[in-house]
XYZ file of C-alpha atoms in Angstrom:
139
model
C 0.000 0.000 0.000
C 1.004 2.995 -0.960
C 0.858 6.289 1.225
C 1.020 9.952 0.027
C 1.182 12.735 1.993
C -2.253 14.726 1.639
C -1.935 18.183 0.227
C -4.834 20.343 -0.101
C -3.872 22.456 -2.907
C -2.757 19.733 -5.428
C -5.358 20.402 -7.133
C -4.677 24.346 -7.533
C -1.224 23.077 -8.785
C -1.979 20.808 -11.286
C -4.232 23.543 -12.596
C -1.727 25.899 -12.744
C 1.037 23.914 -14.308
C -1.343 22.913 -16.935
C -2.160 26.557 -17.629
C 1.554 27.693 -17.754
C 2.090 24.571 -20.729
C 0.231 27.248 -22.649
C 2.026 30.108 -21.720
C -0.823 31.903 -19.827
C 1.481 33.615 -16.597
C -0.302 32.378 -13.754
C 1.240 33.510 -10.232
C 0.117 31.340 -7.215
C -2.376 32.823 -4.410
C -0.167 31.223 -1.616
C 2.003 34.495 -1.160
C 4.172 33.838 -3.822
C 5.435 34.533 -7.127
C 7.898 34.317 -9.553
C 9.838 36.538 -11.190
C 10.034 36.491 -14.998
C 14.293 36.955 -15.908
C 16.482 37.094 -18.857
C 20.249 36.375 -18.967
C 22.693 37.542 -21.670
C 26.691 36.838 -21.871
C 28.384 40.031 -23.062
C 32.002 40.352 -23.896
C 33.150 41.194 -20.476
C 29.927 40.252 -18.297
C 27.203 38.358 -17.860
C 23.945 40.236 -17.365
C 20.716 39.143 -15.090
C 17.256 40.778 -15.432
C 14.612 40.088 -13.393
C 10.999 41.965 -13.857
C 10.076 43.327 -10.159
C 7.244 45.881 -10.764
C 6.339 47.376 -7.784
C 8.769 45.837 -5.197
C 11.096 48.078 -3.251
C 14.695 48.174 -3.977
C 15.098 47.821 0.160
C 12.655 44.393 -0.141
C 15.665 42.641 -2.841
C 18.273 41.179 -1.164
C 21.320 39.866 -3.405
C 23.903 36.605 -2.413
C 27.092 34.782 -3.624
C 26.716 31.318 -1.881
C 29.203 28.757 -3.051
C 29.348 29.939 -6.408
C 25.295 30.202 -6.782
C 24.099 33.787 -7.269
C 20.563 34.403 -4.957
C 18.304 36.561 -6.029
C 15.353 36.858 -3.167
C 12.550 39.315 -1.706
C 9.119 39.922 -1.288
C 6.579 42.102 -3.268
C 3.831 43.878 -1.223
C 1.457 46.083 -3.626
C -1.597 47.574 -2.584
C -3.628 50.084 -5.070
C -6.733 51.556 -2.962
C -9.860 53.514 -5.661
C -12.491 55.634 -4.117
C -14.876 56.730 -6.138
C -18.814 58.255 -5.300
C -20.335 54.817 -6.266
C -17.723 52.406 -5.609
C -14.446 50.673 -3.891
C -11.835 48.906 -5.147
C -8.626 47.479 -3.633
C -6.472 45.375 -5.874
C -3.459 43.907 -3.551
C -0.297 41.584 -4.497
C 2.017 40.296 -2.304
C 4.532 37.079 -2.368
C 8.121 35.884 -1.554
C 10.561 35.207 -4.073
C 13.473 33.483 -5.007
C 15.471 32.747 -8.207
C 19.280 31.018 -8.197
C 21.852 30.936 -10.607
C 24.796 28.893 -10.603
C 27.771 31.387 -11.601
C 30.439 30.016 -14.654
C 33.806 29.543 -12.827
C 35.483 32.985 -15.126
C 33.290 35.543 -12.618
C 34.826 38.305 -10.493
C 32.583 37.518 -7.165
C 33.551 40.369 -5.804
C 33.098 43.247 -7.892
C 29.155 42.245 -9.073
C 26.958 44.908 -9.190
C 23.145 45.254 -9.230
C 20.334 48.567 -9.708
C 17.302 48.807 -10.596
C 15.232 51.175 -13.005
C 11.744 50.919 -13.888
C 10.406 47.919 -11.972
C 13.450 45.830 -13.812
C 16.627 44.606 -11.734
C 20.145 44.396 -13.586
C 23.019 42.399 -11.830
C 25.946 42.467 -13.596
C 28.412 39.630 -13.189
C 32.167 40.840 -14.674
C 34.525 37.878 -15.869
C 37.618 37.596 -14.994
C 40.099 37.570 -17.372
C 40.859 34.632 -19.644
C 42.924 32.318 -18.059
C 45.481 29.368 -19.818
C 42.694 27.473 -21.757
C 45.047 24.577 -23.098
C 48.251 23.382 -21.519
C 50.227 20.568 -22.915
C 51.795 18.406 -20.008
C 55.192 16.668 -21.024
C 55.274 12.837 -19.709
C 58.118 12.144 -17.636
């Protein structure tokens, strides 16, 4: 007999994975999200964008851990309307957290990161090239 662990929002996952197979963003209601990101390798970095709209540049917080570049925070957005005939508060919140395992040509300590327009940048300098091919004599 086989026993499995109950989980009450299986179901809400299952839905959501099989929305996201057709490319329709769907961001969980369990206080969390995640961010959308593009990398790019330029000649003497590697870039990392991640799309934060409306989270604070104080709620990011940035790590180097054993080579694996952490990228973590939390959005909290609240838009309040009041109007003569009606109310509306739209609210999003969540935790994030996206990881990157760094090539072994980066300069760990001289990455840099800002932010403009809702988008984070963290740039990731190489280091320079290093002997790529080395013939060893047999003694």
């Amino acid at each position: 007999m086989l026993l499995t662990k109950f989980d009450p929002f299986r179901e809400f996952t299952n839905m959501q994975k099989m929305f996201e197979v057709f490319n329709v963003p769907v961001e969980s209601s369990l206080g969390t999200f995640t961010p959308k990101v593009n990398t790019r390798e330029g000649e003497f970095a590697y870039h990392v964008d991640v799309d934060l709209p409306g989270v604070k540049k104080d709620d990011i917080k940035i790590d180097v851990h054993d080579n694996i570049l952490i990228i973590q925070g939390e959005r909290n957005y609240k838009e309040e309307t009041k109007k003569e005939d009606y109310y509306k508060v739209e609210t999003s919140f969540g935790k994030f957290q996206r990881q990157f395992t760094l090539p072994e040509n980066v300069d760990i300590e001289n990455i840099s990161a800002s932010g403009n327009d809702g988008v984070l940048e963290v740039v990731i300098p190489k280091l320079e090239k290093a002997i790529e091919k080395k013939t060893i004599e047999v003694k």
